[in-house]
GROMACS .gro file of C-alpha atoms in nm:
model
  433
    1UNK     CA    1  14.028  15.694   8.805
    2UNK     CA    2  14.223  15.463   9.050
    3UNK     CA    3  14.446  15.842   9.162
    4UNK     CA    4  14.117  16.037   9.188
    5UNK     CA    5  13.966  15.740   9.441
    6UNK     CA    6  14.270  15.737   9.625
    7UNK     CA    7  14.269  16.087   9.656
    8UNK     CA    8  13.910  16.081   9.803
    9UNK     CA    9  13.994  15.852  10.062
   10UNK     CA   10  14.299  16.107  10.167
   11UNK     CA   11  14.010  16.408  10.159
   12UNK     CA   12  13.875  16.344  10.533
   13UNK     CA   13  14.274  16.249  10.656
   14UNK     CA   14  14.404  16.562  10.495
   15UNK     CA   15  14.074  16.782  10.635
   16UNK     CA   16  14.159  16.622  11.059
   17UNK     CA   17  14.543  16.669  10.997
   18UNK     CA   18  14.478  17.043  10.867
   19UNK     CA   19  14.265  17.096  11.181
   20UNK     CA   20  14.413  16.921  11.419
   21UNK     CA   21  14.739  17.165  11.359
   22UNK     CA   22  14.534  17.477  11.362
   23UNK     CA   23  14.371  17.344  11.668
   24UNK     CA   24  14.733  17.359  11.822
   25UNK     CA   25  14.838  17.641  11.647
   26UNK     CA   26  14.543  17.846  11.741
   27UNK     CA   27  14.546  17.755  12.098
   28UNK     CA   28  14.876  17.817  12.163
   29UNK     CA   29  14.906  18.168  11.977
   30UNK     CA   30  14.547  18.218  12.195
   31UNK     CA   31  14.683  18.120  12.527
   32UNK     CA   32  14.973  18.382  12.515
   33UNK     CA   33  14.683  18.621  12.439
   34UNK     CA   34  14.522  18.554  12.715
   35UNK     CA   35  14.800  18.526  12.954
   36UNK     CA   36  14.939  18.884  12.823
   37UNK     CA   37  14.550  19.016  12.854
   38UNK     CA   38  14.566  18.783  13.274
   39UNK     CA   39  14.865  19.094  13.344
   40UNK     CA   40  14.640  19.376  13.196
   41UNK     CA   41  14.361  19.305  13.333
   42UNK     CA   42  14.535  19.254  13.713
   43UNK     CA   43  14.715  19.582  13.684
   44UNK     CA   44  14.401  19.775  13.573
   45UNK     CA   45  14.186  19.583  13.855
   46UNK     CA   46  14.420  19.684  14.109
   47UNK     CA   47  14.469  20.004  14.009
   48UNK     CA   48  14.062  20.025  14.022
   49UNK     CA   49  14.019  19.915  14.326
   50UNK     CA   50  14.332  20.161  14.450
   51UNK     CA   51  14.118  20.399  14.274
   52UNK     CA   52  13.808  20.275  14.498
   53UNK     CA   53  14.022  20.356  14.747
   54UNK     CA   54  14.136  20.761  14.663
   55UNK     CA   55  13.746  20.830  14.570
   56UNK     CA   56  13.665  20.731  14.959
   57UNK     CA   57  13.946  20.899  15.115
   58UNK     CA   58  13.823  21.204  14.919
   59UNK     CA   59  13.494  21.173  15.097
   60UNK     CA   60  13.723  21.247  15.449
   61UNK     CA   61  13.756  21.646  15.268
   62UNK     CA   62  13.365  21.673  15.196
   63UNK     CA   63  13.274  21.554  15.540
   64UNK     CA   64  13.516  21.784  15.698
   65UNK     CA   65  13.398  22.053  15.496
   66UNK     CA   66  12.981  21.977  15.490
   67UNK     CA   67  12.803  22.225  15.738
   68UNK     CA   68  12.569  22.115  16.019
   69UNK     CA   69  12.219  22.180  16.057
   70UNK     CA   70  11.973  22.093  16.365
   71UNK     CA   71  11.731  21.816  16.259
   72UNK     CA   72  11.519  21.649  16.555
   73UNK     CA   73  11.533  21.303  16.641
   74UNK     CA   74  11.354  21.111  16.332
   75UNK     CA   75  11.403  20.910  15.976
   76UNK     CA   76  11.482  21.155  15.709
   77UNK     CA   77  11.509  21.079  15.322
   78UNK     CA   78  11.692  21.272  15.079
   79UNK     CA   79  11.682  21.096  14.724
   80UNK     CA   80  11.820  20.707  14.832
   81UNK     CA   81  12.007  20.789  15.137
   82UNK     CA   82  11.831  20.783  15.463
   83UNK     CA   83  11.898  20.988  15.762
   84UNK     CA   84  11.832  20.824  16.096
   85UNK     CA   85  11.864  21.075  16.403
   86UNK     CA   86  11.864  20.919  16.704
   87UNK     CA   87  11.931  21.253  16.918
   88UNK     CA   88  11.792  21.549  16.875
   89UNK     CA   89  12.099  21.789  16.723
   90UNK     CA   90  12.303  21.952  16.527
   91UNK     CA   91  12.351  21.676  16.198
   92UNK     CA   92  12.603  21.655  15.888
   93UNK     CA   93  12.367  21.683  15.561
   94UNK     CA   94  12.571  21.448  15.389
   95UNK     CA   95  12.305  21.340  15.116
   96UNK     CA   96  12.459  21.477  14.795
   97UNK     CA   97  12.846  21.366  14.863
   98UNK     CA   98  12.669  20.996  14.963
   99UNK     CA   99  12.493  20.994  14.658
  100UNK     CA  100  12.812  21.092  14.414
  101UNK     CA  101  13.057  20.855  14.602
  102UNK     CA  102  12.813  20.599  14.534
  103UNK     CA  103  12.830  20.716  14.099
  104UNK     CA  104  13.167  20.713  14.143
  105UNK     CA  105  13.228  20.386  14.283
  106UNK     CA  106  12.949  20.205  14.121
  107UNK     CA  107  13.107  20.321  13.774
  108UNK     CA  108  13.458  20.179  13.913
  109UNK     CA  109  13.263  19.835  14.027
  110UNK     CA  110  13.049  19.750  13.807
  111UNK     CA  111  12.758  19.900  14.018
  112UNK     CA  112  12.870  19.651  14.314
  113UNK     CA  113  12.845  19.888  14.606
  114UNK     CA  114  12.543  19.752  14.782
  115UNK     CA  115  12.544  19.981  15.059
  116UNK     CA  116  12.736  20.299  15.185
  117UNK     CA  117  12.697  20.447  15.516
  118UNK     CA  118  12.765  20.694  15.753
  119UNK     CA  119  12.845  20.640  16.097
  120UNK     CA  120  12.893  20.920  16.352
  121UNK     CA  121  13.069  20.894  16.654
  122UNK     CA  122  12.920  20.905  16.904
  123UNK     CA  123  12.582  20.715  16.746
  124UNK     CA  124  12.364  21.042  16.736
  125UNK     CA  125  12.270  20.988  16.372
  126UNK     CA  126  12.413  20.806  16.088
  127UNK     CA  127  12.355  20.812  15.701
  128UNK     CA  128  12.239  20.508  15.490
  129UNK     CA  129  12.269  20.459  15.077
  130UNK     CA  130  12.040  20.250  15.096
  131UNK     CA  131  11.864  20.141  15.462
  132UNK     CA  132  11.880  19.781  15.541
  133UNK     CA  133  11.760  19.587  15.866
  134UNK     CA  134  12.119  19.467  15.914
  135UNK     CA  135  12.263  19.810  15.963
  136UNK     CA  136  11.963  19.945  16.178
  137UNK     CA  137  11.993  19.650  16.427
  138UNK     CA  138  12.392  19.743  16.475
  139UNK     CA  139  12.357  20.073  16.509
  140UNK     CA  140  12.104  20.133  16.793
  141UNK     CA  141  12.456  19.967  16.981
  142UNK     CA  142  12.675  20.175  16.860
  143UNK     CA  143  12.796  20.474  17.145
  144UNK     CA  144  13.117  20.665  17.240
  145UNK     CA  145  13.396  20.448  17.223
  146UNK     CA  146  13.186  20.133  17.174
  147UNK     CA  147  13.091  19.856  16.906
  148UNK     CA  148  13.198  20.110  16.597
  149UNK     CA  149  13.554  20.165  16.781
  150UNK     CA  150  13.637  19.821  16.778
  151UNK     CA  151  13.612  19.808  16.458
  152UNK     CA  152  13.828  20.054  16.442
  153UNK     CA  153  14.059  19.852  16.611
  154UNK     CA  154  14.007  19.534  16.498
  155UNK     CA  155  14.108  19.622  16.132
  156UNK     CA  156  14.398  19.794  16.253
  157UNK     CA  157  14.281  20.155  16.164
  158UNK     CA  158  14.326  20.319  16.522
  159UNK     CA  159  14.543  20.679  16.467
  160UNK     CA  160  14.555  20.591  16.138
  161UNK     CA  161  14.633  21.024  16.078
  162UNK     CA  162  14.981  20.946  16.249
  163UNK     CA  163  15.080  20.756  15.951
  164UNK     CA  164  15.159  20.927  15.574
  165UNK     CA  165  15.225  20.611  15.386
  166UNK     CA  166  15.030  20.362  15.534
  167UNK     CA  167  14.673  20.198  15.480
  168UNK     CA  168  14.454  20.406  15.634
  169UNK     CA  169  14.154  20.183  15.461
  170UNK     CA  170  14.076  19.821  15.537
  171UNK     CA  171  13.884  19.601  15.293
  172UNK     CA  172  13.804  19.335  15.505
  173UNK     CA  173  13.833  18.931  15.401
  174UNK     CA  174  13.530  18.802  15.248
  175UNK     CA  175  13.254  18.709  15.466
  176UNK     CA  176  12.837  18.628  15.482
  177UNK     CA  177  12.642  18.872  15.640
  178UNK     CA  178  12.425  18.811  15.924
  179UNK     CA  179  12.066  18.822  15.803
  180UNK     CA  180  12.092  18.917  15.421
  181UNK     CA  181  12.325  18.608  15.401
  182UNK     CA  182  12.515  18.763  15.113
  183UNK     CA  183  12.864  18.700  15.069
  184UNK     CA  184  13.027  19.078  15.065
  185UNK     CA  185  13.340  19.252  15.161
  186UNK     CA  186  13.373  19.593  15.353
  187UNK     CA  187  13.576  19.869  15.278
  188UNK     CA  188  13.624  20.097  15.639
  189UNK     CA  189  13.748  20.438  15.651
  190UNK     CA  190  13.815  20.606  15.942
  191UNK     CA  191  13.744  20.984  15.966
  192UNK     CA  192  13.976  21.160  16.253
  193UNK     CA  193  14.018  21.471  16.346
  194UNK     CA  194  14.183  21.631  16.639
  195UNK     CA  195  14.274  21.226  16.715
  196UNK     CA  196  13.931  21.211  16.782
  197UNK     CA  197  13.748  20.961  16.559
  198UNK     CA  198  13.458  21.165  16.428
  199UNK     CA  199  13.280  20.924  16.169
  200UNK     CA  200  13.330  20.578  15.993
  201UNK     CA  201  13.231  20.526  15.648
  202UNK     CA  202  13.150  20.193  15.543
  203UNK     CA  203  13.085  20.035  15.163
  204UNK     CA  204  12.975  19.727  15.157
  205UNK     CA  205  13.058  19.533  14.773
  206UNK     CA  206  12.927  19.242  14.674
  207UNK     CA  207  13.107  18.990  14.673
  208UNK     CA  208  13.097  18.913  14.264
  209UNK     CA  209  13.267  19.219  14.150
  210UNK     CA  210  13.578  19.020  13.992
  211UNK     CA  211  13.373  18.806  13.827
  212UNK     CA  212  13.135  19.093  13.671
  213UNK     CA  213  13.469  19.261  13.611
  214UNK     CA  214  13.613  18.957  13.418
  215UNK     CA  215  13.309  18.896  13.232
  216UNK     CA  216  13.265  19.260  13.083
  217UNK     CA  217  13.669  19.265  13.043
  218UNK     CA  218  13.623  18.902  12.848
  219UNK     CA  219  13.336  19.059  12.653
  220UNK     CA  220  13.521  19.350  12.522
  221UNK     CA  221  13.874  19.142  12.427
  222UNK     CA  222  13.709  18.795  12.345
  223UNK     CA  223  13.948  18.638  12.642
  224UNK     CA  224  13.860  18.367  12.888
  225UNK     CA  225  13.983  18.493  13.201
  226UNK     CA  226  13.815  18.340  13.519
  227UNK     CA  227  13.858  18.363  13.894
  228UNK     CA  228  13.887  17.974  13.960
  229UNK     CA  229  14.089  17.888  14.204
  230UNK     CA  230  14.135  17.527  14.019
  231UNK     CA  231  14.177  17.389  13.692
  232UNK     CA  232  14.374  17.676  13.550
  233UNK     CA  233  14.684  17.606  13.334
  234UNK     CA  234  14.824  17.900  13.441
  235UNK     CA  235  14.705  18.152  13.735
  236UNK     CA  236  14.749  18.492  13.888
  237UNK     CA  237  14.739  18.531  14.295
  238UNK     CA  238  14.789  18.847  14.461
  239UNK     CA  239  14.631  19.053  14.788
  240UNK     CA  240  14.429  19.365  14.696
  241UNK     CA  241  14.602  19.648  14.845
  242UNK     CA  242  14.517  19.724  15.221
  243UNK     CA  243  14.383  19.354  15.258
  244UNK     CA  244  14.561  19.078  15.473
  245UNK     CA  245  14.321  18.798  15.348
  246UNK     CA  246  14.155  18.625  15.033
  247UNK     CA  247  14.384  18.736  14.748
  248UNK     CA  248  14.207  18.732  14.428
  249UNK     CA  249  14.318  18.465  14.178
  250UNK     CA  250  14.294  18.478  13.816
  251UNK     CA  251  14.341  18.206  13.586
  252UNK     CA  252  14.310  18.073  13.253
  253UNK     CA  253  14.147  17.731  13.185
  254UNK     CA  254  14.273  17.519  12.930
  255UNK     CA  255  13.918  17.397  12.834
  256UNK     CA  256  13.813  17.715  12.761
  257UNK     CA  257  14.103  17.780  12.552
  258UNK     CA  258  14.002  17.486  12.328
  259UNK     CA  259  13.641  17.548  12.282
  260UNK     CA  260  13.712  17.890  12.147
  261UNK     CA  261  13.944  17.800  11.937
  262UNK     CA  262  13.729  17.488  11.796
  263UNK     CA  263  13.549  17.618  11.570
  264UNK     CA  264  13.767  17.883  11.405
  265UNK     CA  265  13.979  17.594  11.347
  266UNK     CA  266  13.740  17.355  11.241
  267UNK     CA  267  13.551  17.602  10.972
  268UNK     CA  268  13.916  17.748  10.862
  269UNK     CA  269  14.034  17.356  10.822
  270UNK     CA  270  13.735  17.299  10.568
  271UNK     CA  271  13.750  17.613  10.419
  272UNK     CA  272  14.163  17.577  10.338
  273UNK     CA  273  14.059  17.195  10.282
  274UNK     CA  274  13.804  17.393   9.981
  275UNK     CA  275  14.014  17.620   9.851
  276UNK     CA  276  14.312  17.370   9.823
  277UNK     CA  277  14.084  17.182   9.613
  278UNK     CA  278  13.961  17.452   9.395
  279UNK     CA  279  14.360  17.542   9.329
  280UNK     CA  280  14.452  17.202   9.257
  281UNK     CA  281  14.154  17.186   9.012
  282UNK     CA  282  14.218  17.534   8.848
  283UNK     CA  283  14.575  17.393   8.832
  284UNK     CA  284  14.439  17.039   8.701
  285UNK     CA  285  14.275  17.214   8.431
  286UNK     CA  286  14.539  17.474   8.299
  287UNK     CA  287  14.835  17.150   8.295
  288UNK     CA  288  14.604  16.815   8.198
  289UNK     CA  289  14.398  16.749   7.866
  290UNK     CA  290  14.013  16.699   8.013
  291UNK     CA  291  13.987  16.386   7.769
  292UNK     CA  292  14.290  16.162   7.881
  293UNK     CA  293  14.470  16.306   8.185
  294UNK     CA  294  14.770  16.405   8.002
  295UNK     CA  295  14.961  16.651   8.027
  296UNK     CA  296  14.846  16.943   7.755
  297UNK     CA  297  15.100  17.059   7.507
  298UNK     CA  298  15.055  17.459   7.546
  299UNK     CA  299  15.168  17.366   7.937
  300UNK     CA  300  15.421  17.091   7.884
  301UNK     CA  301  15.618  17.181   7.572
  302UNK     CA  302  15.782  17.500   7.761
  303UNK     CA  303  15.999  17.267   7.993
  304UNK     CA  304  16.070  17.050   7.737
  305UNK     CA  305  16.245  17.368   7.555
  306UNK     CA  306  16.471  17.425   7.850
  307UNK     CA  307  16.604  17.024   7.867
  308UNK     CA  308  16.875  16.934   7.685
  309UNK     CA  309  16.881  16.500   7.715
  310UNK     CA  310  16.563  16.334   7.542
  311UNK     CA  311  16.416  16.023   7.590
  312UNK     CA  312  16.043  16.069   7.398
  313UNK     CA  313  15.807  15.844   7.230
  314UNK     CA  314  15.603  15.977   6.988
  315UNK     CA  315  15.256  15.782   6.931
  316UNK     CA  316  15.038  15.795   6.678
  317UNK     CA  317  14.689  15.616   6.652
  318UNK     CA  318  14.692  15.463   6.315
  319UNK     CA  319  14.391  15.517   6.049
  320UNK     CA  320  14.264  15.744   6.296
  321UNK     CA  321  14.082  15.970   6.041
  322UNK     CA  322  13.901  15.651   5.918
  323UNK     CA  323  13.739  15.542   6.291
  324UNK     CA  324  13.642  15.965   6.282
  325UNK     CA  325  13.490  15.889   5.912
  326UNK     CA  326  13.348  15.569   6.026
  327UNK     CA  327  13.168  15.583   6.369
  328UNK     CA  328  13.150  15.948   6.385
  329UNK     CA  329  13.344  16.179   6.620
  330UNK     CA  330  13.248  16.063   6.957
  331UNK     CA  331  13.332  15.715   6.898
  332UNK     CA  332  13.706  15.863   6.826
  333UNK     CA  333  13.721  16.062   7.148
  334UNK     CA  334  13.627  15.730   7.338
  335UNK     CA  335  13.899  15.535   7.137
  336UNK     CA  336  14.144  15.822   7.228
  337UNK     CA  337  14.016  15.769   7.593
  338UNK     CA  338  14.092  15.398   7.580
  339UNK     CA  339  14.392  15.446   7.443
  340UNK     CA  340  14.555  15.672   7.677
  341UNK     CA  341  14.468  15.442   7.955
  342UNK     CA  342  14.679  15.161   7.776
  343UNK     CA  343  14.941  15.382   7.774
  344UNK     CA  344  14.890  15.471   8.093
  345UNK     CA  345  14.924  15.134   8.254
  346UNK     CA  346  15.288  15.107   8.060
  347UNK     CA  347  15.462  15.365   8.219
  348UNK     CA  348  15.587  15.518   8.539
  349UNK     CA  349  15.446  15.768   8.752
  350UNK     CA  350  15.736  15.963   8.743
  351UNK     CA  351  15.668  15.937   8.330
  352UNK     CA  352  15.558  16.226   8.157
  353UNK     CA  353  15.263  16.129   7.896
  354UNK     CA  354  15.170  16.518   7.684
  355UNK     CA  355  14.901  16.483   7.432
  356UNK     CA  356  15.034  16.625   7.139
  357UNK     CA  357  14.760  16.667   6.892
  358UNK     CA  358  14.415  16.481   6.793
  359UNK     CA  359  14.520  16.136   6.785
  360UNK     CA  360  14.915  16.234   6.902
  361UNK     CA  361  15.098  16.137   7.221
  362UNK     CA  362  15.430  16.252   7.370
  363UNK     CA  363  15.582  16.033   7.654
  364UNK     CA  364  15.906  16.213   7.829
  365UNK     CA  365  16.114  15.960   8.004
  366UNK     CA  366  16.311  16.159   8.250
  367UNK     CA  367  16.520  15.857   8.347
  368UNK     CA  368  16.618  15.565   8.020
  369UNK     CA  369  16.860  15.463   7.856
  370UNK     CA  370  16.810  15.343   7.502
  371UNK     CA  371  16.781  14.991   7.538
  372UNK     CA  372  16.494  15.061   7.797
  373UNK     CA  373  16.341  15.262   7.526
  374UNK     CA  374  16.279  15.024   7.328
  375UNK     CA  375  16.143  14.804   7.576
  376UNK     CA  376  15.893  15.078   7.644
  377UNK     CA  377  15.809  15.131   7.297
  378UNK     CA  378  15.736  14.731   7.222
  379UNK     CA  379  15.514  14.703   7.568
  380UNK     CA  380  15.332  14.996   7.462
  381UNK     CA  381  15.274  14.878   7.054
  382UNK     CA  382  15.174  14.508   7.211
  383UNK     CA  383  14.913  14.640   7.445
  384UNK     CA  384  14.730  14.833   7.242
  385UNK     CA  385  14.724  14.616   6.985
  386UNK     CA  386  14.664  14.315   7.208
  387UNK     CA  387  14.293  14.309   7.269
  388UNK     CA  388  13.991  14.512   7.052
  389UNK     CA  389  13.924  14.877   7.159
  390UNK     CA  390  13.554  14.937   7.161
  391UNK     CA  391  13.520  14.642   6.916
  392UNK     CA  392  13.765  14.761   6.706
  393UNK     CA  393  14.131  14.643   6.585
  394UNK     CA  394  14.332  14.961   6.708
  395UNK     CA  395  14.697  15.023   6.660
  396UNK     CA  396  14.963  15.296   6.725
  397UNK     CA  397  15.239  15.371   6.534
  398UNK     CA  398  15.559  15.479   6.759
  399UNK     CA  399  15.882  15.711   6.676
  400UNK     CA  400  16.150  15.765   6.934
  401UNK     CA  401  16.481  15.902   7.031
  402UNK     CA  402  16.762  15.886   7.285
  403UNK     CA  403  17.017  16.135   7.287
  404UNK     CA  404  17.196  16.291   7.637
  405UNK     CA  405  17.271  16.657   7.434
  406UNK     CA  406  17.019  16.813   7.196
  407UNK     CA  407  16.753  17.030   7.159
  408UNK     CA  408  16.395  16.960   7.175
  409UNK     CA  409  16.310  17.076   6.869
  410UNK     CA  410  16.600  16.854   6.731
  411UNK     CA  411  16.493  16.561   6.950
  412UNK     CA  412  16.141  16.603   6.834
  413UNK     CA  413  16.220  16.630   6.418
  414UNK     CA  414  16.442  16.298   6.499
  415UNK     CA  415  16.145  16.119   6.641
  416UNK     CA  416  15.850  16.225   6.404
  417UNK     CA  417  16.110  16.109   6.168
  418UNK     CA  418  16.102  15.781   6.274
  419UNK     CA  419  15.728  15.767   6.362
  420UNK     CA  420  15.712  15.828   5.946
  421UNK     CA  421  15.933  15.506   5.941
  422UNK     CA  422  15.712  15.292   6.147
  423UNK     CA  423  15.409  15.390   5.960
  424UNK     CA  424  15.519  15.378   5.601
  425UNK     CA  425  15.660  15.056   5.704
  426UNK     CA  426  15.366  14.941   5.781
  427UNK     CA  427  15.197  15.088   6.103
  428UNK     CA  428  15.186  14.876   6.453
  429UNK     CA  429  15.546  14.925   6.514
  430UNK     CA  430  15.812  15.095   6.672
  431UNK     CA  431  16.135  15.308   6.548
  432UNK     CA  432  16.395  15.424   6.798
  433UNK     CA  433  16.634  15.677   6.629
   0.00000   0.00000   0.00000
């Protein structure tokens, strides 16, 4: 009883050290997960954005290519995109290509493209996807060689079609916009021809697109990527291609790491905490006699086969038949109880107690010598017989042997032998062969 309390104090130790090394386990093998998944998900997000990048150029080939058609000075609307004329003459219908650059790049952004437009130079008429206030108050100023060319200028993307291999797109640092006051960044693309700058396209995206990008990307691996610039363990900075300002960063919180990993760990602690038990039980039960603890015979005897140096007691509950005839059956289960405790509190744990039979015992010494033997065998005969046992004068007869080379079987005729001694020489005594 004393073992099974002890264990049960060990239950809630054994349960915290179980988690507390999955917890460290699980973190770490999850970190490297999502520090491999940090390098995927920075190639693929600059190869989308590149890719952000080729679907615009490609736009330079349809407006090249798009015929003209007169329109007269007016606000013309062709699905989303509006038309503003500001001249009467000859326009670019550039609806439909608009409207598929925007499919394109929304699918590529996470539908982050807030606005796309047109701008022809000089300002006769430009194209919106959709119309905002923002864009119609700048582009009543732009004219030949004005406002629009300076942008040109200012993000570097004057005779850009002199270069091959250079960035003939700008995504501009992150800024608020006047009016909407919504953080964004602009993608310009310069459309030349004959060195003449004929149009700029420009996409504004909202600002947010890494994050939606890391959340659908975290959704789809279970990862825990995020795009603070502090409190990472571990961090990825890097410039966007054609960009001179606000790299992106991507990190990995340790926090985060944790609380993912908590409750696997905790429920997987418990449940291994469970199952453990259940084994040791089913184990329990297959080695130990349900009535006194002992080992059972069936499990035991098999080792005992294979040794070859003996030290056993046999034990045998005297006029055990009568206490069965006497007080019934139950009565002799509790005096076999009662009596294996006794027993129990004269050995070692190291000791190997087998119940034999009904009312038989078995206890292996793996370590004794003979005069320790008998030692054993008188502690055990006094206690029993010391004090009543459920009211009742109780006494065990005991047969032993000590021999460093023999058989079991030999070992165990030698002992039974002199358990016979002890108990036709009148019980409550000991015989050591």
């Amino acid at each position: 009883m004393k073992k099974k309390h002890k264990d049960t104090n060990k239950h809630p130790i054994l349960v915290l050290k179980t988690f507390v090394l999955l917890l460290f386990v699980f973190s770490s093998l999850y970190l490297i997960y999502n520090i491999y998944h940090l390098e995927k998900f920075n190639q693929r997000y600059i190869a989308r954005i590149q890719d952000v990048y080729s679907y615009t150029r490609r736009f330079g080939s349809y407006y090249n290519n798009t015929p003209e058609e007169y329109k007269a000075e007016n606000h013309y609307k062709t699905n989303n995109v509006s038309l503003i004329v500001n001249t009467a003459s000859k326009v670019k219908t550039l609806s439909s290509g608009i409207a598929k650059l925007r499919s394109q790049l929304n699918r590529l952004t996470n539908n982050n493209i807030w606005t796309i437009a047109v701008f022809e130079n000089p300002a006769d008429y430009a194209h919106f996807d959709p119309i905002r206030p923002e864009y119609l108050t700048q582009f009543d100023k732009y004219g030949e060689n004005s406002v629009m060319h300076r942008i040109v200028q200012r993000e570097g993307l004057d005779n850009t079609y002199q270069s091959f291999y250079g960035c003939n797109i700008k995504l501009t640092e992150s800024y608020v916009e006047t009016g909407s006051h919504t953080q964004i960044r602009t993608l310009y693309y310069p459309i030349y021809n004959n060195k003449h700058l004929d149009a700029l396209v420009a996409i504004d995206i909202k600002n947010n697109i890494l994050t939606k990008c890391l959340q659908h990307y975290n959704a789809n691996y279970l990862t825990v990527l995020n795009s603070n610039k502090k409190g990472n363990i571990y961090n990825i900075e890097e410039l966007l291609p054609c960009s001179k300002l606000n790299p992106i960063n991507i990190g990995i919180n340790l926090f985060s790491i944790l609380k993912m990993v908590f409750l696997p760990a905790l429920i997987l602690s418990f449940l291994s905490s469970y199952f453990k038990t259940c084994l040791i039980k089913k184990k329990y039960a297959i080695q130990r006699d349900h009535m006194t603890n002992f080992y059972r015979r069936d499990y035991y005897e098999k080792k005992l086969l294979k040794q070859h140096a003996f030290n056993i007691l046999i034990i045998d509950i005297d006029n055990f038949k009568k206490i069965n005839d006497t007080y019934g059956h139950e009565m002799g289960d509790d005096v076999i109880r009662h009596i294996a405790k006794r027993i129990n509190s004269c050995i070692h744990k190291k000791d190997i107690p087998i119940r034999w039979g009904g009312e038989e015992f078995i206890i292996y010494f793996p370590k004794m010598n003979h005069q320790q033997l008998h030692f054993k065998a008188k502690k055990i005969c006094q206690s029993i017989a010391s004090t009543p046992i459920l009211s009742l004068s109780i006494t065990v007869s005991i047969g032993g042997v000590s021999n460093t080379n023999m058989h079991f079987n030999d070992a165990y005729k030698a002992a039974d032998k002199a358990l016979y001694h002890s108990k036709n020489n009148g019980r409550n005594q000991y015989t050591i062969a």
